[in-house]
PDB file of C-alpha atoms in Angstrom:
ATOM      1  CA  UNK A 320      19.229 -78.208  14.799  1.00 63.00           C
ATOM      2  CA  UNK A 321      21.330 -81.352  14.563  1.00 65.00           C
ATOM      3  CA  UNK A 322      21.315 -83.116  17.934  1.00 89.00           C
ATOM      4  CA  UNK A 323      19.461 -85.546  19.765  1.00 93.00           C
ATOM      5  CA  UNK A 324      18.471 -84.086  23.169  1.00 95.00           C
ATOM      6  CA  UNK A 325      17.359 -86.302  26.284  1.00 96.00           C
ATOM      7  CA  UNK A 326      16.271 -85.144  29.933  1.00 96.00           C
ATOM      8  CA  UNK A 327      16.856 -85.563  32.465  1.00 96.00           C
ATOM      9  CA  UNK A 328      21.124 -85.754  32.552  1.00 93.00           C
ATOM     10  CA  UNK A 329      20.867 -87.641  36.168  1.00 94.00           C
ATOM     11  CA  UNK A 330      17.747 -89.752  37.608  1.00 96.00           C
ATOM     12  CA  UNK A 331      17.726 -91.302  40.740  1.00 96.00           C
ATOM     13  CA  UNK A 332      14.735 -93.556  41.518  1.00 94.00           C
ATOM     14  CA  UNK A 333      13.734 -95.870  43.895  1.00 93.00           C
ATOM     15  CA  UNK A 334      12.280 -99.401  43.075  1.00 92.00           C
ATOM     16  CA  UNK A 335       8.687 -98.476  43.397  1.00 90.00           C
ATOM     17  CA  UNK A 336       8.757 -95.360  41.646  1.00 91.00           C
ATOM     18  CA  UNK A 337       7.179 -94.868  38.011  1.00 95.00           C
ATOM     19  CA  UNK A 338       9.474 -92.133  36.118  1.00 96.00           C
ATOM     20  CA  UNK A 339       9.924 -91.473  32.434  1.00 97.00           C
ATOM     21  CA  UNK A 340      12.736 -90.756  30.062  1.00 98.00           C
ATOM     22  CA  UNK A 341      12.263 -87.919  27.086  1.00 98.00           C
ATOM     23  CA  UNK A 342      14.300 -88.078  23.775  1.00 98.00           C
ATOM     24  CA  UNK A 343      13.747 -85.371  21.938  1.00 97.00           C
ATOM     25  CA  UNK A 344      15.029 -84.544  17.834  1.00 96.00           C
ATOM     26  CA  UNK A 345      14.229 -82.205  14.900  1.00 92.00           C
ATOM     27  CA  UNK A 346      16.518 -83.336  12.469  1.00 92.00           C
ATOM     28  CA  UNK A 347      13.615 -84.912  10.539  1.00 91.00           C
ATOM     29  CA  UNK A 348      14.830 -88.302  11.659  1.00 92.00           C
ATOM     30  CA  UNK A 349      12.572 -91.655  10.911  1.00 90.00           C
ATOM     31  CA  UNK A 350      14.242 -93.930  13.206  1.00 90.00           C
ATOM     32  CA  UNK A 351      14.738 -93.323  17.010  1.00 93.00           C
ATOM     33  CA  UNK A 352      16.375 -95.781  19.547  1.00 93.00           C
ATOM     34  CA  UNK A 353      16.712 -96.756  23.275  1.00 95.00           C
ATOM     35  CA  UNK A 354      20.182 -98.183  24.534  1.00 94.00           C
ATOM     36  CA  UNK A 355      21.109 -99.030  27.755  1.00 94.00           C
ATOM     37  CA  UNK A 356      25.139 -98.699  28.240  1.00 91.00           C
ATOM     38  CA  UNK A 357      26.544-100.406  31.555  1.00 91.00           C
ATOM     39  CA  UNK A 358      30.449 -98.850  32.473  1.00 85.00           C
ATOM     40  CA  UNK A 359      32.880-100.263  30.241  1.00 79.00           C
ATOM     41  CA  UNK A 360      30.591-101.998  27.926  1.00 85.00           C
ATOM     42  CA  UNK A 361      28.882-101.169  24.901  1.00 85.00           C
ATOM     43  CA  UNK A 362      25.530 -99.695  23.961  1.00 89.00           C
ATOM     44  CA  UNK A 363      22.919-102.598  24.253  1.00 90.00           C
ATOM     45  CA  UNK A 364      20.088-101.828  22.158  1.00 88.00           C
ATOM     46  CA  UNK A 365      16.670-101.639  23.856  1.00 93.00           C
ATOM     47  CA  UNK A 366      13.661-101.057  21.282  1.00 92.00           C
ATOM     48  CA  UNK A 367      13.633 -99.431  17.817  1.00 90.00           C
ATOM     49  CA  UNK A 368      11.147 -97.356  16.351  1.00 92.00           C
ATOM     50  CA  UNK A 369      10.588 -96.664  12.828  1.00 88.00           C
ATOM     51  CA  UNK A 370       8.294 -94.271  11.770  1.00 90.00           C
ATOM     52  CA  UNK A 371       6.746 -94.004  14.996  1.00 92.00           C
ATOM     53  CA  UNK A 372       5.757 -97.525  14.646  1.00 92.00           C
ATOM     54  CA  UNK A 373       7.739-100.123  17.623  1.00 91.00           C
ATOM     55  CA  UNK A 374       9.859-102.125  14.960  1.00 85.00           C
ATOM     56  CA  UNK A 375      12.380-104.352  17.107  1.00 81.00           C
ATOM     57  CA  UNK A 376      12.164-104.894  20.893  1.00 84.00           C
ATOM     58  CA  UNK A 377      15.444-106.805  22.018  1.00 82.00           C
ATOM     59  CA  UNK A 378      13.733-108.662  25.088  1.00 84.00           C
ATOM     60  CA  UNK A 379      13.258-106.322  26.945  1.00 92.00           C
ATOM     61  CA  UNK A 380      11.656-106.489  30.263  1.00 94.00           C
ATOM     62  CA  UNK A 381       7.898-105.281  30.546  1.00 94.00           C
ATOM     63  CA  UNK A 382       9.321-102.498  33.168  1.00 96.00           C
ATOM     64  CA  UNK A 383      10.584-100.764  30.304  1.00 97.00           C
ATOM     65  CA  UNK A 384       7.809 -99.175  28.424  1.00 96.00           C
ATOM     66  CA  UNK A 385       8.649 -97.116  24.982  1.00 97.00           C
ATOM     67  CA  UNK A 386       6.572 -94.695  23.489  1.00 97.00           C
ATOM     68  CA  UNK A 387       6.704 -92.748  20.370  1.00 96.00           C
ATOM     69  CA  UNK A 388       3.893 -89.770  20.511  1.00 95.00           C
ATOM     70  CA  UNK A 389       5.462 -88.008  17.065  1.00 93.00           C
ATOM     71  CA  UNK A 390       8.261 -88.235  15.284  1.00 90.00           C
ATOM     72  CA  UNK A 391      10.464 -85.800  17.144  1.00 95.00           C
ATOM     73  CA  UNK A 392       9.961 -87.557  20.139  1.00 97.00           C
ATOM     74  CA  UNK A 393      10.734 -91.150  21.559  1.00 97.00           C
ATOM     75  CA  UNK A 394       9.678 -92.012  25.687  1.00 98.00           C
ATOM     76  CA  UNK A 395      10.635 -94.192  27.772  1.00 98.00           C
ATOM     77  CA  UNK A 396       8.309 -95.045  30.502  1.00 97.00           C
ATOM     78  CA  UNK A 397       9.828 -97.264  33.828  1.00 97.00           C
ATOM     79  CA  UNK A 398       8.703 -98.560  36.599  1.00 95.00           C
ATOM     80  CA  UNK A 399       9.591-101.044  39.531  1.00 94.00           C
ATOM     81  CA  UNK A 400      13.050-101.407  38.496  1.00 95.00           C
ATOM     82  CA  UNK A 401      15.871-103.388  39.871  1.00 96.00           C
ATOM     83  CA  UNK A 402      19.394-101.949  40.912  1.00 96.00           C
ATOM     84  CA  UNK A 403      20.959-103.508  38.280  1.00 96.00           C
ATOM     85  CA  UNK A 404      18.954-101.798  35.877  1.00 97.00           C
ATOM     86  CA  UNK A 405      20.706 -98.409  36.643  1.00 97.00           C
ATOM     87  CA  UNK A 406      22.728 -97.648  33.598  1.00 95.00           C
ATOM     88  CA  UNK A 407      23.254 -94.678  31.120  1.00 94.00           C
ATOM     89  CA  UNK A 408      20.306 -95.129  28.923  1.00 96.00           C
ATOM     90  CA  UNK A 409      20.573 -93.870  25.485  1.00 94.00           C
ATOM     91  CA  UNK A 410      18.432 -92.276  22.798  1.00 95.00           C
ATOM     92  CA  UNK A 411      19.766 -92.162  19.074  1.00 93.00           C
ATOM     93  CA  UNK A 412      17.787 -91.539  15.737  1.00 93.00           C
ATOM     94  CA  UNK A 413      19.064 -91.512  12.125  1.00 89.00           C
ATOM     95  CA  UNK A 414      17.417 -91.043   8.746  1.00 85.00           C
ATOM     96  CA  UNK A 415      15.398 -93.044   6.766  1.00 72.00           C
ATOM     97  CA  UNK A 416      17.969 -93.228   4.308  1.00 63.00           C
ATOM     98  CA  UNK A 417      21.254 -94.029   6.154  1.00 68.00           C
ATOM     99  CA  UNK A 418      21.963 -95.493   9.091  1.00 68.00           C
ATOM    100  CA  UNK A 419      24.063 -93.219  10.694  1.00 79.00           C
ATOM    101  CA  UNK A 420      23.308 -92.463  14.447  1.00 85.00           C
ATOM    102  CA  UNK A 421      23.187 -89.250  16.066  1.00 89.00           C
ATOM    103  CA  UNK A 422      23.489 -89.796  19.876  1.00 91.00           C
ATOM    104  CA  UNK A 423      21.924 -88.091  22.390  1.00 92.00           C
ATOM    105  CA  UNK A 424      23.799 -87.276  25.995  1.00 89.00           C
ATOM    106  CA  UNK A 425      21.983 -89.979  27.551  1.00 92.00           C
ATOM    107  CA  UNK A 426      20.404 -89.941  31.007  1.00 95.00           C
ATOM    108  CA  UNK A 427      22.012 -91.771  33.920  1.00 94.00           C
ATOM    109  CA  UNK A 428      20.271 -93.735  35.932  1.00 96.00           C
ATOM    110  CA  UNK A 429      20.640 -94.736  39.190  1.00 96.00           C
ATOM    111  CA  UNK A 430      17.793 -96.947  41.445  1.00 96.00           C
ATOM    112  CA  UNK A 431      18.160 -97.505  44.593  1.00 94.00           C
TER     113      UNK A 431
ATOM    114  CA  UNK B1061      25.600-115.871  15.221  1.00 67.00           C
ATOM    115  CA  UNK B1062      26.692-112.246  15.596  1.00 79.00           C
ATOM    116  CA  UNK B1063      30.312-111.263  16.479  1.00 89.00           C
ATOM    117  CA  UNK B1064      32.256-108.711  16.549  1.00 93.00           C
ATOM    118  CA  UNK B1065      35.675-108.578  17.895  1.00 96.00           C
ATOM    119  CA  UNK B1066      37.786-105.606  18.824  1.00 97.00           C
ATOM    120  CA  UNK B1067      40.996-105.169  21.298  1.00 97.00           C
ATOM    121  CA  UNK B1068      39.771-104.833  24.907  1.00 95.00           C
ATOM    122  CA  UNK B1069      42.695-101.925  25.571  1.00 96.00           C
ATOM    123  CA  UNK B1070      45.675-100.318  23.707  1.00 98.00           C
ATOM    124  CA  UNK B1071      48.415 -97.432  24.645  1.00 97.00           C
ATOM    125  CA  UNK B1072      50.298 -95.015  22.987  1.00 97.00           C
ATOM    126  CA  UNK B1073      52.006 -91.959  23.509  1.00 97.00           C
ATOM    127  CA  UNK B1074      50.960 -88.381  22.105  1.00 97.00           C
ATOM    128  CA  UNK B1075      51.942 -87.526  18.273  1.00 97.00           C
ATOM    129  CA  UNK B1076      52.180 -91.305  17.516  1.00 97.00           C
ATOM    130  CA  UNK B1077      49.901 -93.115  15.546  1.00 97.00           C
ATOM    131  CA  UNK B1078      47.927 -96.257  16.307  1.00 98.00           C
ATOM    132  CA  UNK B1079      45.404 -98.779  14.567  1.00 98.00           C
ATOM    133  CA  UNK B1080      42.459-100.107  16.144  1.00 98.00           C
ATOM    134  CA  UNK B1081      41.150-103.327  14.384  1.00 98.00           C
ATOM    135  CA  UNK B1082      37.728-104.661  14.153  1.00 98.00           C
ATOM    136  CA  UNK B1083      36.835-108.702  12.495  1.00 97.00           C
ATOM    137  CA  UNK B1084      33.010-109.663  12.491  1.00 95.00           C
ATOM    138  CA  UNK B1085      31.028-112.442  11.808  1.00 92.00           C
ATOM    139  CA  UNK B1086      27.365-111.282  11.102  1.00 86.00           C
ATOM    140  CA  UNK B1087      24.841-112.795   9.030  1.00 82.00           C
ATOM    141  CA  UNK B1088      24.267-109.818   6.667  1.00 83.00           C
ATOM    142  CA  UNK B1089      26.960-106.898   6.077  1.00 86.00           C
ATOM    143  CA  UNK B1090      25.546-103.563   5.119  1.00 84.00           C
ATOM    144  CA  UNK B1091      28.011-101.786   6.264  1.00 89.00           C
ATOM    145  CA  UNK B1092      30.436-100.726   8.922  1.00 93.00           C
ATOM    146  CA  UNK B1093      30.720 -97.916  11.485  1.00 92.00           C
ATOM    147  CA  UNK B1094      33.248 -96.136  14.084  1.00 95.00           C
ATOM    148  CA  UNK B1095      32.205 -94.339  16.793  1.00 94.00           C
ATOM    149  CA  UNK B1096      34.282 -92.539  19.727  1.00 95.00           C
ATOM    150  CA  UNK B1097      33.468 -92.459  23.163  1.00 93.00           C
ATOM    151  CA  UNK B1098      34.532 -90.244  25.977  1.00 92.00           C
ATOM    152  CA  UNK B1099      34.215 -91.719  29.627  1.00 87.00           C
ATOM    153  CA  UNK B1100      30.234 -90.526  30.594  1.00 81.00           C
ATOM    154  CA  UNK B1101      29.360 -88.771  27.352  1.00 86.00           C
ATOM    155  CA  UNK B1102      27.383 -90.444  24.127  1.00 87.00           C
ATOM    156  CA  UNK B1103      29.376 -91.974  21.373  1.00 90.00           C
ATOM    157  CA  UNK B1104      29.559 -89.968  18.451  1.00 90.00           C
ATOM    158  CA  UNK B1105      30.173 -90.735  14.562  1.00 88.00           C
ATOM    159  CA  UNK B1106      33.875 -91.314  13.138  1.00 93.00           C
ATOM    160  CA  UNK B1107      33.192 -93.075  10.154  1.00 92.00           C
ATOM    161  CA  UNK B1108      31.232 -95.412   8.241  1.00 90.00           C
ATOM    162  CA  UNK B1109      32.387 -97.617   5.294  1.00 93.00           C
ATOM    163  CA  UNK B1110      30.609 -99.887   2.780  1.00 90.00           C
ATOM    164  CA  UNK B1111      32.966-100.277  -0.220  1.00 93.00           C
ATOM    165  CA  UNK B1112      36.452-102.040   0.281  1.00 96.00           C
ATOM    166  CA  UNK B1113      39.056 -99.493   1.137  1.00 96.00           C
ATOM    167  CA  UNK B1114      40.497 -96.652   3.073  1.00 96.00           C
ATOM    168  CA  UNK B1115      38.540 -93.572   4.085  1.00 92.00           C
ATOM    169  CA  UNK B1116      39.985 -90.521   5.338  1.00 93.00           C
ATOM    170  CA  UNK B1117      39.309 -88.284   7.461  1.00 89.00           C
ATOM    171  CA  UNK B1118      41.405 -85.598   8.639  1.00 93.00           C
ATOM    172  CA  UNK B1119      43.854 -87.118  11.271  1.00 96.00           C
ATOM    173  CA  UNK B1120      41.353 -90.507  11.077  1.00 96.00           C
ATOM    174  CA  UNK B1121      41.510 -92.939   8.327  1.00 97.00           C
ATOM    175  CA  UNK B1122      38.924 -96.060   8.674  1.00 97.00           C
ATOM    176  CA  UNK B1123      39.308 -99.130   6.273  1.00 98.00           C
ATOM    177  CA  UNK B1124      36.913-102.000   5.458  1.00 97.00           C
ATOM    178  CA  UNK B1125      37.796-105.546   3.464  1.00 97.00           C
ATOM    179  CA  UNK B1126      34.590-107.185   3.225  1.00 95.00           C
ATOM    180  CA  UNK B1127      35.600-110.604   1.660  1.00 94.00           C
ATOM    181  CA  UNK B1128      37.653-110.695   4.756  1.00 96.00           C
ATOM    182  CA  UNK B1129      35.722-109.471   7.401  1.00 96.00           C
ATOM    183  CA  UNK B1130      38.135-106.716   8.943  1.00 96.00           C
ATOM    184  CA  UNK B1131      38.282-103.101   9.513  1.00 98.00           C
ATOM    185  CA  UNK B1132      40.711-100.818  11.138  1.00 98.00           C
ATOM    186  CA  UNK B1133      40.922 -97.509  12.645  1.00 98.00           C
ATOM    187  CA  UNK B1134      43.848 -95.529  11.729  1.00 98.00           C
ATOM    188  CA  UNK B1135      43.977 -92.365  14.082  1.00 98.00           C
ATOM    189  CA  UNK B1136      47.497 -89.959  13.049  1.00 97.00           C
ATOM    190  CA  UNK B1137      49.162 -87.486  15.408  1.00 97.00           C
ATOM    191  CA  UNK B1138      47.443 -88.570  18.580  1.00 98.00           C
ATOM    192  CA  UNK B1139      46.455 -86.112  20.829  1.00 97.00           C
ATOM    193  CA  UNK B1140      45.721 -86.719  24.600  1.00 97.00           C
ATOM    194  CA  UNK B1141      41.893 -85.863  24.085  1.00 96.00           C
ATOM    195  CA  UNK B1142      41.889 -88.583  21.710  1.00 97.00           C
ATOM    196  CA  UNK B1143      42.132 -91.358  24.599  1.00 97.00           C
ATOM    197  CA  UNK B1144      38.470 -92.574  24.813  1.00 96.00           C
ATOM    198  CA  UNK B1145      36.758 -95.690  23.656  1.00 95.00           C
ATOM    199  CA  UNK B1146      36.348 -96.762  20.114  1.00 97.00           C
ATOM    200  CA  UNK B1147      33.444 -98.676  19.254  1.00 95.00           C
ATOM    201  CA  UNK B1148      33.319-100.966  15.666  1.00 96.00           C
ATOM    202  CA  UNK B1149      29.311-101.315  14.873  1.00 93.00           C
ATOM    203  CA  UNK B1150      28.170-103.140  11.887  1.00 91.00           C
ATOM    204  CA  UNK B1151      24.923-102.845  10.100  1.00 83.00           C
ATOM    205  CA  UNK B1152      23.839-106.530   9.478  1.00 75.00           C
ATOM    206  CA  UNK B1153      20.672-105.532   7.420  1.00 69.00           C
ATOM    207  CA  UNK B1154      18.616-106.913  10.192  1.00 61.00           C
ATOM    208  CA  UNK B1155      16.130-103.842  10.250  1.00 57.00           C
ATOM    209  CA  UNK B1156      17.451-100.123  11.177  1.00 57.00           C
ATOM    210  CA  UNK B1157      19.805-101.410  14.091  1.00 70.00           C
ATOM    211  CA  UNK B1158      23.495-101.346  14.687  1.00 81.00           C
ATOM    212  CA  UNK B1159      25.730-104.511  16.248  1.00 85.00           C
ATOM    213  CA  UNK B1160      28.368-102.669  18.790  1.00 89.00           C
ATOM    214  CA  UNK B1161      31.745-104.662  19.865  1.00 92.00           C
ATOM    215  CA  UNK B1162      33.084-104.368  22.634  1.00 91.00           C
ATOM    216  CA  UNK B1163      34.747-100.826  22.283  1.00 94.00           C
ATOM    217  CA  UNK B1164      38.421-100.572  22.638  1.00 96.00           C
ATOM    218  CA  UNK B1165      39.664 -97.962  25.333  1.00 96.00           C
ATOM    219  CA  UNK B1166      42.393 -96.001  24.325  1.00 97.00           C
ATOM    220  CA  UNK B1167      45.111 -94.453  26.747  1.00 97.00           C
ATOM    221  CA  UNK B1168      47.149 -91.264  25.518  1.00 97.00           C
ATOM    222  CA  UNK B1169      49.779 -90.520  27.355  1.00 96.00           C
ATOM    223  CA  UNK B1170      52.779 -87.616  27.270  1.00 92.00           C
TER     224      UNK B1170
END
């Protein structure tokens, strides 16, 4: 198995809904991230985990909650959002020994 | 400061070939990264370089000088699926993350 998967493909939410995001791999990966990618820009990296442990969070808002229950899966937990937080939100991971991503689809969000 | 700097858009027509470049300015320099990018899908892993030189790849070359700061993709016999956006992303030794630029769309056209 060598992909990163990620449901759902399409969320729509309003802003006083609480929905979550699931990453999911079982390439024996260390490191798992969350990007959020707005059209035409690049990936802006949310939170990293490392060993299941939360090892960078870039700022982001307290909205945006990750969790990391094992180490083939990665969360991401959000409530009351703002429109302009609808985005393609990404999930990667990569070994502990490189730092190569594997990307998953990514799930696009829209709130409303 | 980070920065990484990439075209913003380039063009060129089907079995040509074209070079995308890439400068940065990070405060560490693991090591440096291509990914492609098709409109709505996930990027996904071209090439990654940490020695000076060229890499290649198939129809895709990728080449890194570290002293000065510059990379380029070299993509051969271009192919219409191969307009998408191409994303430079250097590992600054930071912790486990990745600094993207801007991405570079490319147009192939007949």
């Amino acid at each position: 198995d060598t992909e990163v998967t990620q449901t759902p493909k399409h969320l729509v939410m309003g802003m006083t809904n609480k929905k979550s995001l699931k990453c999911e791999q079982h390439m024996g990966h260390r490191a798992m991230y969350w990007y959020k990618q707005k059209a035409k820009k690049p990936p802006e990296l949310m939170f990293v985990y490392s060993y299941e442990k939360l090892s960078i969070n870039e700022s982001v808002p307290s909205r945006f909650s990750p969790e990391c229950p094992n180490s083939s899966l990665l969360n991401l937990h959000l409530h009351a959002l703002q429109p302009e937080d609808s985005a393609l939100y990404l999930c990667a991971s990569s070994p502990s020994d490189s730092y190569e991503q594997y990307f998953g689809p990514g799930t696009r969000l829209t709130v409303t | 400061g980070q920065n990484i700097d990439q075209p913003t858009e380039m063009t060129a027509t089907e079995g040509a070939i074209v070079q995308i470049n890439c400068t940065y300015q990070t405060s560490g320099f693991n090591g440096l990264f291509w990914y492609q990018q098709h409109a709505g899908e996930a990027p996904t892993f071209l090439s990654y370089n940490v020695l000076d030189g060229l890499e290649e790849k198939g129809r895709f070359s990728s080449f890194l000088s570290r002293s000065k700061g510059y990379s380029y993709l070299l993509l051969k016999e271009l192919q219409m699926k191969d307009s998408a956006s191409y994303l430079c992303a250097v590992d600054n030794q930071a912790g486990t993350a990745l600094i993207f630029g801007k991405g570079t769309t490319l147009s192939v056209s007949s």
